[in-house]
XYZ file of C-alpha atoms in Angstrom:
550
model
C 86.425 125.827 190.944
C 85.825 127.183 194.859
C 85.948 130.145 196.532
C 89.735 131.101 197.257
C 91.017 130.266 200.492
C 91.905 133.711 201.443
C 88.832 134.925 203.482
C 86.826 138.347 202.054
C 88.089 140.543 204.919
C 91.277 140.044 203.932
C 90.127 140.286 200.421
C 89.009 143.729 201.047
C 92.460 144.845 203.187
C 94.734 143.663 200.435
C 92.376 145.690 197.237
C 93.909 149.255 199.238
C 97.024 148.337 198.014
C 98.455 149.733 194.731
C 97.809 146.871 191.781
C 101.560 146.617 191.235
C 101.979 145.718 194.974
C 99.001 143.154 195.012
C 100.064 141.617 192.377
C 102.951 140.094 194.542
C 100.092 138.420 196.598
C 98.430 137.355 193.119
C 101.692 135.781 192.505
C 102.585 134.079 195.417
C 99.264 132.207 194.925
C 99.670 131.384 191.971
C 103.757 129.583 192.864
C 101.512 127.631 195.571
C 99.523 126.637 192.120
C 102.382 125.287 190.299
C 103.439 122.991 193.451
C 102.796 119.469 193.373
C 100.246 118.479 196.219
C 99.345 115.398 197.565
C 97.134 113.331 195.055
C 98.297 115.810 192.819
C 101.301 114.174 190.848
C 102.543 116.417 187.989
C 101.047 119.754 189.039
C 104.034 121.651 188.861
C 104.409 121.456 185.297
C 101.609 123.762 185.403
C 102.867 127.267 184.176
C 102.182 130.101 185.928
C 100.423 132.874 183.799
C 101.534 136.494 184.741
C 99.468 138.833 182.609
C 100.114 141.449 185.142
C 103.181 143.467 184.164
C 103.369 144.962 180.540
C 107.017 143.998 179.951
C 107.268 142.932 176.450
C 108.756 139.390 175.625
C 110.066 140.884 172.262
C 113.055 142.683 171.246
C 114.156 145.155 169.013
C 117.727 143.056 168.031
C 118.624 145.029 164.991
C 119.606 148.347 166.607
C 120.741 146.742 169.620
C 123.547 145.144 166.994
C 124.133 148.407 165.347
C 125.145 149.898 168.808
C 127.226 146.878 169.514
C 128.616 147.302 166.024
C 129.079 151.290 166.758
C 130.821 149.807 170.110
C 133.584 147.887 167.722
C 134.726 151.126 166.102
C 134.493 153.598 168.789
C 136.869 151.357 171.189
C 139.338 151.055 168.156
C 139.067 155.570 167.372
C 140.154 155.301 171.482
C 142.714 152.798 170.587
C 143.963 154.798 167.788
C 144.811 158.083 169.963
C 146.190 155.772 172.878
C 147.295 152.274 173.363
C 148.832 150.661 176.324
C 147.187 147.362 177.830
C 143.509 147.782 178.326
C 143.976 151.500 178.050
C 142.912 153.981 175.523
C 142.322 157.465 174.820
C 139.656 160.047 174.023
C 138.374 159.646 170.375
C 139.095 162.877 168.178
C 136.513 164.404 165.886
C 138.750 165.429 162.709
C 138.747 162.533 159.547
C 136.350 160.412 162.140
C 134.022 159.967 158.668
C 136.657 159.246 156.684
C 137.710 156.216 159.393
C 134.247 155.345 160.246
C 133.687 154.960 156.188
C 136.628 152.434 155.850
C 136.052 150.533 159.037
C 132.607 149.805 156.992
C 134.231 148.596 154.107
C 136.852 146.411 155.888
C 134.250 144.944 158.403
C 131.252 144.112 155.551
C 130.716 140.602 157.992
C 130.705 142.503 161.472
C 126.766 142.012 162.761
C 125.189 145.283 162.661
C 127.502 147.160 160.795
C 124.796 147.586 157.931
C 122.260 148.966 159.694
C 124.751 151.249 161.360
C 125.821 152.374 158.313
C 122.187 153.150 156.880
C 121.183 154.831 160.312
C 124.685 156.637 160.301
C 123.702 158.582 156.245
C 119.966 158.470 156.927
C 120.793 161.119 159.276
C 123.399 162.978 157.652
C 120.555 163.079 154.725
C 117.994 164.062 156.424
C 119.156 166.453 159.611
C 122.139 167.660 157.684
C 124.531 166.948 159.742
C 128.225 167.515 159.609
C 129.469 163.667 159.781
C 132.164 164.064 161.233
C 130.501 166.027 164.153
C 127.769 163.311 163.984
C 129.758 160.328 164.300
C 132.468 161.881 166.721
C 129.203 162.489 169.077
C 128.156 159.002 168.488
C 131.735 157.063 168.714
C 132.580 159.474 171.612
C 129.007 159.203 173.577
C 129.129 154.948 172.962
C 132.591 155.087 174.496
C 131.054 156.901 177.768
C 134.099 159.102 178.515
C 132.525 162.757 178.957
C 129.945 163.964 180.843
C 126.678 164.322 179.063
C 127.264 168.089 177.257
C 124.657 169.538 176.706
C 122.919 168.064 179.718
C 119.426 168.334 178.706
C 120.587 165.881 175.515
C 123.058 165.726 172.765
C 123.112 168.112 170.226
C 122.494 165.676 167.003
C 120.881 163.212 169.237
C 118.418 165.611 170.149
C 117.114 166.167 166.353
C 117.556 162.954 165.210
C 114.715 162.209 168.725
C 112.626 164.864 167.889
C 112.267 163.651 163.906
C 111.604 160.571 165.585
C 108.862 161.867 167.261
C 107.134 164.318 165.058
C 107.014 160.864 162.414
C 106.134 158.513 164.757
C 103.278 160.598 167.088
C 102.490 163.277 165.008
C 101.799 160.982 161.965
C 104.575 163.064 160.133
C 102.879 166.233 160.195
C 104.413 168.321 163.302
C 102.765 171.773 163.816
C 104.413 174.302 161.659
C 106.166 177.197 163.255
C 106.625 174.907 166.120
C 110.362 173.870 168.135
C 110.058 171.372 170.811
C 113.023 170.962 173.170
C 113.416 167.605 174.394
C 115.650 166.482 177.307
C 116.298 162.714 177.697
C 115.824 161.206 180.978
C 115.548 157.537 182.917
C 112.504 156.268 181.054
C 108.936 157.748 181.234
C 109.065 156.877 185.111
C 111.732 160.107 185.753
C 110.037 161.951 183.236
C 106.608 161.876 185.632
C 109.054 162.400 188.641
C 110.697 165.487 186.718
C 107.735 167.079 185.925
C 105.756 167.275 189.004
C 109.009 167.658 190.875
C 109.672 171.172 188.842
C 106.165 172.751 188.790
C 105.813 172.567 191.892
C 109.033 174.040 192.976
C 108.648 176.696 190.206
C 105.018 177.736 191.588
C 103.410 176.830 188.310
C 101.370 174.116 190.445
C 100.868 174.315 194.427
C 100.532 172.449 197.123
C 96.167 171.264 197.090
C 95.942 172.772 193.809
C 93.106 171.087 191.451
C 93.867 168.873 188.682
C 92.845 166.960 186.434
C 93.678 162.980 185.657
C 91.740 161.246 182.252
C 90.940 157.641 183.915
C 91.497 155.038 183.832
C 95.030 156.241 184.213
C 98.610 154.733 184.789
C 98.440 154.508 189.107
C 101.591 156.325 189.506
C 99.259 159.362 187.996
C 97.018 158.651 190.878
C 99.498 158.009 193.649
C 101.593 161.015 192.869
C 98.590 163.472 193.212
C 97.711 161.822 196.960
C 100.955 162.221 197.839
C 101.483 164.974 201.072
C 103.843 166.939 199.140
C 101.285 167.466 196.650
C 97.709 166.650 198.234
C 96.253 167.427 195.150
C 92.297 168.362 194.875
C 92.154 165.620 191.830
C 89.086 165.683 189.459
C 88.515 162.721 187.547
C 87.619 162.779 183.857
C 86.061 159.373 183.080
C 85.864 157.176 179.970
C 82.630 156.125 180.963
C 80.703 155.117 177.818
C 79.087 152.561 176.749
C 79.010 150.982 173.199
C 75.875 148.583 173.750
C 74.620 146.941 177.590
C 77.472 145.261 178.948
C 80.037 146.631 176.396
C 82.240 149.604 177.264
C 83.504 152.086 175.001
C 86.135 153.831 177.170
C 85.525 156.669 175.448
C 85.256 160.211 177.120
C 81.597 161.785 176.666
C 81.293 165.780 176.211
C 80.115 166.214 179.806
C 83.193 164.577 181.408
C 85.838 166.493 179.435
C 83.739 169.599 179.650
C 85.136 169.448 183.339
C 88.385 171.146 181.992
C 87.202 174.213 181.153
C 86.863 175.137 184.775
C 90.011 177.775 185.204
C 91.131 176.650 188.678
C 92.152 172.763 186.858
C 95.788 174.315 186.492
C 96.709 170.529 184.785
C 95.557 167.570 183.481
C 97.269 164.296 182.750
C 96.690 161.586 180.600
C 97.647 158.251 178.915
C 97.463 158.292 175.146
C 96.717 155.419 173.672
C 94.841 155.212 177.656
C 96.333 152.389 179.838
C 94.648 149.802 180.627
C 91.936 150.362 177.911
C 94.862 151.032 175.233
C 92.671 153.481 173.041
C 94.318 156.342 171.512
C 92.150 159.864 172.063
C 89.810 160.460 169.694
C 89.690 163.478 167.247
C 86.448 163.936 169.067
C 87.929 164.933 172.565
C 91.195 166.705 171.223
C 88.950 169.411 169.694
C 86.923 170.277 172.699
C 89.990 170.158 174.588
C 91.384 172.888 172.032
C 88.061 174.924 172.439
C 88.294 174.185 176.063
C 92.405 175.877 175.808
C 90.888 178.713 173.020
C 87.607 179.983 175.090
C 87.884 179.074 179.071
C 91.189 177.108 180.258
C 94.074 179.183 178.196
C 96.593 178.375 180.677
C 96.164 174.502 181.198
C 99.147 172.809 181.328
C 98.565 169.076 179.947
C 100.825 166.063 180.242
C 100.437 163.349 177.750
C 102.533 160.310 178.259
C 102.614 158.280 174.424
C 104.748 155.580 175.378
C 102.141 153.223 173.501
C 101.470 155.514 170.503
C 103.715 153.245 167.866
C 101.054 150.861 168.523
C 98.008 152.606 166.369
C 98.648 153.246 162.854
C 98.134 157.210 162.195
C 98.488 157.933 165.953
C 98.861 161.515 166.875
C 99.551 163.483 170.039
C 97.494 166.066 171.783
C 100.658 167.689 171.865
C 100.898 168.618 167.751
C 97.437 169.978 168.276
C 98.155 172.212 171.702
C 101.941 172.968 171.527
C 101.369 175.739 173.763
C 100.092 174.057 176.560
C 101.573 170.491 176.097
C 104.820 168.258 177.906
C 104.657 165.338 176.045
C 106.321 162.065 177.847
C 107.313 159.435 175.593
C 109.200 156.246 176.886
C 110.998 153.425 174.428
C 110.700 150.962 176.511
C 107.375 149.318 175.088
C 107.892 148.754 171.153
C 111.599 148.377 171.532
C 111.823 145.675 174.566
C 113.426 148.063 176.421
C 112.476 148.585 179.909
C 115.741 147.775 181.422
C 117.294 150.396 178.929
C 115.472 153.374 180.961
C 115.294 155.627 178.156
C 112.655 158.607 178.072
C 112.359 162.211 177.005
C 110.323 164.908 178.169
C 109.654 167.515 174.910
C 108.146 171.060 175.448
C 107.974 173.896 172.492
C 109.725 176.776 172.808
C 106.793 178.538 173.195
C 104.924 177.723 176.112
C 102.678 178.393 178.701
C 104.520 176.851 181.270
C 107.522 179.727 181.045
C 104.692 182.152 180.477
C 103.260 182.143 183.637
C 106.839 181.336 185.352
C 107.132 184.917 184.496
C 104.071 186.041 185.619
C 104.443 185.279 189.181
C 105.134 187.799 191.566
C 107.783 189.118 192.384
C 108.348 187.337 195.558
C 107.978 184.263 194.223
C 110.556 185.566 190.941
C 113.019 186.585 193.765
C 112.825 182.791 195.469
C 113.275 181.388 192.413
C 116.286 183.784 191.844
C 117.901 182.537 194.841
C 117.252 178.790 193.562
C 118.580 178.774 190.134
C 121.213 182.113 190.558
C 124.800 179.589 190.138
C 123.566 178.727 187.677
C 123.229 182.044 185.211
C 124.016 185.485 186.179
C 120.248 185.714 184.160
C 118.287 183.193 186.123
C 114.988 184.156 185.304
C 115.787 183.866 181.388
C 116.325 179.752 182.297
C 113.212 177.606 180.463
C 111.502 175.307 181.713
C 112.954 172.746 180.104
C 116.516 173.450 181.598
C 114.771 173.853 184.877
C 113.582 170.125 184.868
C 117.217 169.593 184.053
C 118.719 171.428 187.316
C 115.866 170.249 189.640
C 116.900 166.544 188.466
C 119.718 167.082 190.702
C 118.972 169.254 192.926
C 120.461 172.356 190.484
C 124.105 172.051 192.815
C 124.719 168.790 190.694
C 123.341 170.555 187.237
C 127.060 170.665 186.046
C 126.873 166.500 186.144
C 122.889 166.113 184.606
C 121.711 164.000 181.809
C 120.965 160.660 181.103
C 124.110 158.307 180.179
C 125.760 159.036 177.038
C 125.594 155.174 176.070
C 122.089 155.301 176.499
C 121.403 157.944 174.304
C 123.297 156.703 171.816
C 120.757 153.948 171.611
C 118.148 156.206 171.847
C 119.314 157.317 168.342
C 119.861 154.241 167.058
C 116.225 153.163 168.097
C 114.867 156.053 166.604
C 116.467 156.127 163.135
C 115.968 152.260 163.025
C 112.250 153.335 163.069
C 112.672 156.270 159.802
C 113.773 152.836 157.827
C 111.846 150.122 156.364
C 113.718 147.380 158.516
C 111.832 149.899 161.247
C 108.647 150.061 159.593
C 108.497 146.380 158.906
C 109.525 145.667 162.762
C 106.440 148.259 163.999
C 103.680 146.165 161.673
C 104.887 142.746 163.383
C 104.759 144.224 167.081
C 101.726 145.312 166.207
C 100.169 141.882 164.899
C 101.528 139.994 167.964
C 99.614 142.015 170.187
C 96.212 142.132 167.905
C 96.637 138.774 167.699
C 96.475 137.781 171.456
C 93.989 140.137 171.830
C 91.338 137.912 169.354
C 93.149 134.765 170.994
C 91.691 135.871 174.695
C 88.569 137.449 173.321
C 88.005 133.710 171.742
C 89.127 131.681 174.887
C 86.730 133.838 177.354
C 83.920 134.470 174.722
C 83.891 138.382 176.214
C 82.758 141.038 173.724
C 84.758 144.581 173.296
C 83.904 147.577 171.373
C 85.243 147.783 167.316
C 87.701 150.612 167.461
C 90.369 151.555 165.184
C 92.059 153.421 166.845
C 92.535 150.749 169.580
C 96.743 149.766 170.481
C 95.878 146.348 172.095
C 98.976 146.399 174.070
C 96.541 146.034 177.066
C 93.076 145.349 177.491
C 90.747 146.241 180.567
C 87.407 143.641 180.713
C 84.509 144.884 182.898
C 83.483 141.619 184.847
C 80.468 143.073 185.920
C 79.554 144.564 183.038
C 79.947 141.057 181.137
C 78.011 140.088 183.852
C 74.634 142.086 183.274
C 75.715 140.978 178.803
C 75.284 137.555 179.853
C 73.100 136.849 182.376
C 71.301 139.847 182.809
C 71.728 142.655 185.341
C 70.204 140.067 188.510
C 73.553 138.271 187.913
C 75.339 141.244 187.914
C 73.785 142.492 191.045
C 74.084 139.376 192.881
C 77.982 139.449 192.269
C 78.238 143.313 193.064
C 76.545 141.871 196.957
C 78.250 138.266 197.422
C 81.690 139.029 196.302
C 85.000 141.430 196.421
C 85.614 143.264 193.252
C 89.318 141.457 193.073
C 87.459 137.846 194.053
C 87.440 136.744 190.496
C 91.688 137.772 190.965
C 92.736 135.845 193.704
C 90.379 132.544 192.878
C 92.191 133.055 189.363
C 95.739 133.001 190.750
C 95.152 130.284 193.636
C 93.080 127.977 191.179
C 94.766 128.706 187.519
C 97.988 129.709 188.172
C 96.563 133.345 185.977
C 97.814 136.969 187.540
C 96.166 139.654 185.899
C 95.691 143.261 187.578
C 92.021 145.023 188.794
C 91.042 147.625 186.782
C 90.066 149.704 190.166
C 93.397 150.430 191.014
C 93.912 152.813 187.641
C 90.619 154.738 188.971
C 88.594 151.939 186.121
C 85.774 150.139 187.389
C 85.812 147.820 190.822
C 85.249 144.997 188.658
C 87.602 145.454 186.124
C 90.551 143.747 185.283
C 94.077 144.593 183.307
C 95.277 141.937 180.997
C 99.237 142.488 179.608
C 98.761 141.289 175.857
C 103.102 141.878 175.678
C 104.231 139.299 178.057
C 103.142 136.158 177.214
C 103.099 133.088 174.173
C 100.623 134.005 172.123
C 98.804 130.541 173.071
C 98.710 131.441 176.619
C 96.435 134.210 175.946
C 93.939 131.450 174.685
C 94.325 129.880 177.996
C 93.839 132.808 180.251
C 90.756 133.270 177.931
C 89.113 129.802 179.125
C 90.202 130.241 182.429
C 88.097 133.228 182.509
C 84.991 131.778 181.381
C 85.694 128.829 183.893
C 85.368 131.583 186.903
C 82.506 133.639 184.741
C 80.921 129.979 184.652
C 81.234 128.969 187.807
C 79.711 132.619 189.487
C 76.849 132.147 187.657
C 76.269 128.652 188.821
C 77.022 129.821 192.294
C 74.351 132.838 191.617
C 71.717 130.199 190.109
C 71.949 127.696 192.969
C 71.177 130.489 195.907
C 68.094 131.412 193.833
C 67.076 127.510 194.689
């Protein structure tokens, strides 16, 4: 392989860019790629390898088909109250069991209508719920005729969500004594919006205040702080260790998170399992962070988005450790093939610090805040948090029309009670295997070493070039590359000359030389590919590096 045509000046204008905006230039190379040149017959059957996004390329079918069976009996409870043409009426709540229970047993071949029924009495079982209330709010909510009431989330909804998430993040062992509140918005990417949106509007953060991000980090963490409405004084807690020369760890050392304990970091945010590393926090770091909370920092606020914590066996969130001081962000878009769904919630306990020192600001700032939320309670200071994300969502004169789509979180239940049964469980252990799998497929292709960890999600994985540089060659090689070359070289002679995207680490705050490979979006084969096509560039550097030595 050459040097990519595109010189290094431009090179290093392009790297400023956010990752998910260069990889549009990654892409367009790597279309050029596919093209058939002259003397180049058949080139275009070359496939173009975009590791780059981490859209899955599976799908969660079974409680997609127990919403589209749920569809089949909600439109005929509408059809029952009012038929003329194509129109229909508002589905009533009294004997909608006692229908719902025949149109089972008269519909036995009706895809879905199984695994609605088991997700249907799984809840009634375990929530205790009322069915009739329980499947009026489904039949009703899949019909879409109301506005969402309440608007932070449906009532059963919201319990059968927060079950899902005290099994599925807090390994089934939720802090006792504890009540999170959850409200369900657009995916993770509102939740982030929400959340930054509302403490700073609420004077819980201010404009240049320090915080804290655990990197590397989602960019949108990083791009959000830079902002001008924020202008944040970021610190960076890095995952800077090393298993062995040339291996990292991405693992947190005492020293960085130690930086937390300095009172004026009003919040930290992280990534749990971390992305792109895709390690879930060790038991390690979530202690000092509690002795951090306990003895110097009691009023951190921390947000921990999950979204990848179904991907690690045992997995459990910083937030059933600090309830206190935790907004946990969780997103279903990952394990369910979901991203075009948008579904999210935003979960914060009852007791929090967040409301706490909401009401220990001055009375000034109570009196603005008054003014802000006062249509909506004759009370407005006793309004949480929680409800205050809701009104800020839109812009607290539309709070009367909040919430996310009633459809929507009607799948949102049915995604998370598909999870509380073995058809769930079973569907979580194969999700999991297809990404461990490409994983060792890529690790065998490119011959790269990465630390053993268990606790590791494999939904991405984030290679140190240089690093594998000093492993192989020694650290002359690695030196020589640091000097002669870009940090996102190896990207763009990948794209123009393999038809590979992936994404550099450096624009999550990870190393220069870094890179993010998706293990979600591709044939499982095609990780073995990208694998070889990295040792062809790793090859190729070093014979570059071993010819200028003469």
């Amino acid at each position: 392989m050459s040097k990519p045509s595109i010189s290094r000046a431009d090179i290093h204008r392009l790297a400023q860019l956010s990752p998910f905006e260069l990889k549009g230039e990654f892409i367009r190379l790597a279309e050029v790629y596919q093209q058939d040149e002259p003397g180049q017959k058949g080139k275009s059957t070359a496939h173009m390898l975009n590791a780059g996004r981490g859209n899955p390329n599976w799908v969660a079918t079974g409680p997609r088909e127990a919403y589209l069976a749920l569809g089949h009996f909600a439109l005929s409870e509408s059809r029952r109250v009012w038929t003329a043409d194509n129109l229909g009426g508002m589905p009533e709540e009294t004997g909608s069991a006692e229908r719902f229970d025949a149109f089972v047993r008269s519909n036995p071949a009706l895809p879905g209508i199984e695994l609605l029924r088991a997700s249907v009495n799984l809840a009634v079982d375990r929530f205790g719920f009322d069915r009739n209330a329980w499947i009026h709010e489904l039949t009703d909510s899949a019909i879409g005729d109301n506005y969402p009431v309440p608007d932070r989330m449906l009532v059963h909804t919201e319990q059968v969500v927060r079950g899902y998430l005290q099994e599925e993040l807090m390994a089934g062992r939720p802090p006792a004594g504890t009540q999170p509140e959850l409200f369900a918005t657009e995916g993770g990417t509102a939740a982030m919006c929400y959340i930054f949106d509302s403490l700073l509007k609420n004077g819980v953060l201010r404009k240049g205040d320090r915080i804290a991000l655990m990197v590397p980090v989602f960019t949108p963490y990083i791009e959000i702080a830079e902002l001008d409405t924020y202008g944040f004084d970021v610190v960076r807690v890095e995952a800077n260790r090393f298993a062995e020369r040339g291996v990292r760890e991405w693992r947190y050392p005492p020293e960085e998170v130690a930086k937390l304990a300095d009172p004026a970091v009003r919040l930290v945010c992280l990534v749990n399992p971390s992305n792109p590393p895709s390690l879930a926090l060790s038991a390690r770091v979530t202690e000092q962070i509690a002795q951090i909370v306990a003895e110097s920092n009691p009023n951190l606020v921390i947000v921990t988005d999950d979204v990848y914590g179904t991907f690690v066996d045992g997995f459990r969130t910083i937030a059933a450790d600090l309830p206190r001081n935790t907004m946990l962000v969780y997103s279903y878009s990952k394990h369910y093939g979901a991203t075009g769904h948008r579904l999210g919630v935003i979960g914060l306990d009852r007791d929090n610090v967040v409301d706490e020192q909401i009401a220990a600001l001055p009375q000034a700032e109570k009196d603005r805040l008054a003014l802000r939320y006062g249509t909506l309670s004759l009370d407005p200071e006793k309004i949480r948090f929680i409800d205050r994300l809701v009104a800020d969502s839109r812009q607290v004169a539309l709070n009367h029309t909040a919430g996310l789509s009633l459809p929507q979180q009607v799948q949102m239940a049915l995604f998370s009670l598909f999870a509380l049964l073995p058809e769930g469980k079973a569907y979580k252990a194969k999700v999991q295997a297809i990404v461990r799998e490409r994983l060792d497929l890529l690790l065998e292709g490119s011959g790269m070493r990465i630390a053993d960890d268990p606790q590791r999600a494999g939904y991405y994985v984030e290679l140190d070039l240089l690093a594998e540089a000093e492993r192989v060659a020694g650290p002359d090689f690695a030196a020589y590359l640091l000097k002669t070359y870009e940090p996102t070289e190896p990207l763009f002679r990948l794209a123009e000359q393999t038809g590979v995207v992936l994404l550099n680490g450096g624009g999550f705050d990870g190393p220069e030389w870094s890179v993010r490979v998706s293990l979600a979006n591709l044939d499982d084969l095609d990780y073995l590919k990208i694998g070889h096509h990295l040792k062809e560039i790793f090859d190729d550097y070093r014979a570059e590096w071993q010819a200028s030595l003469g």
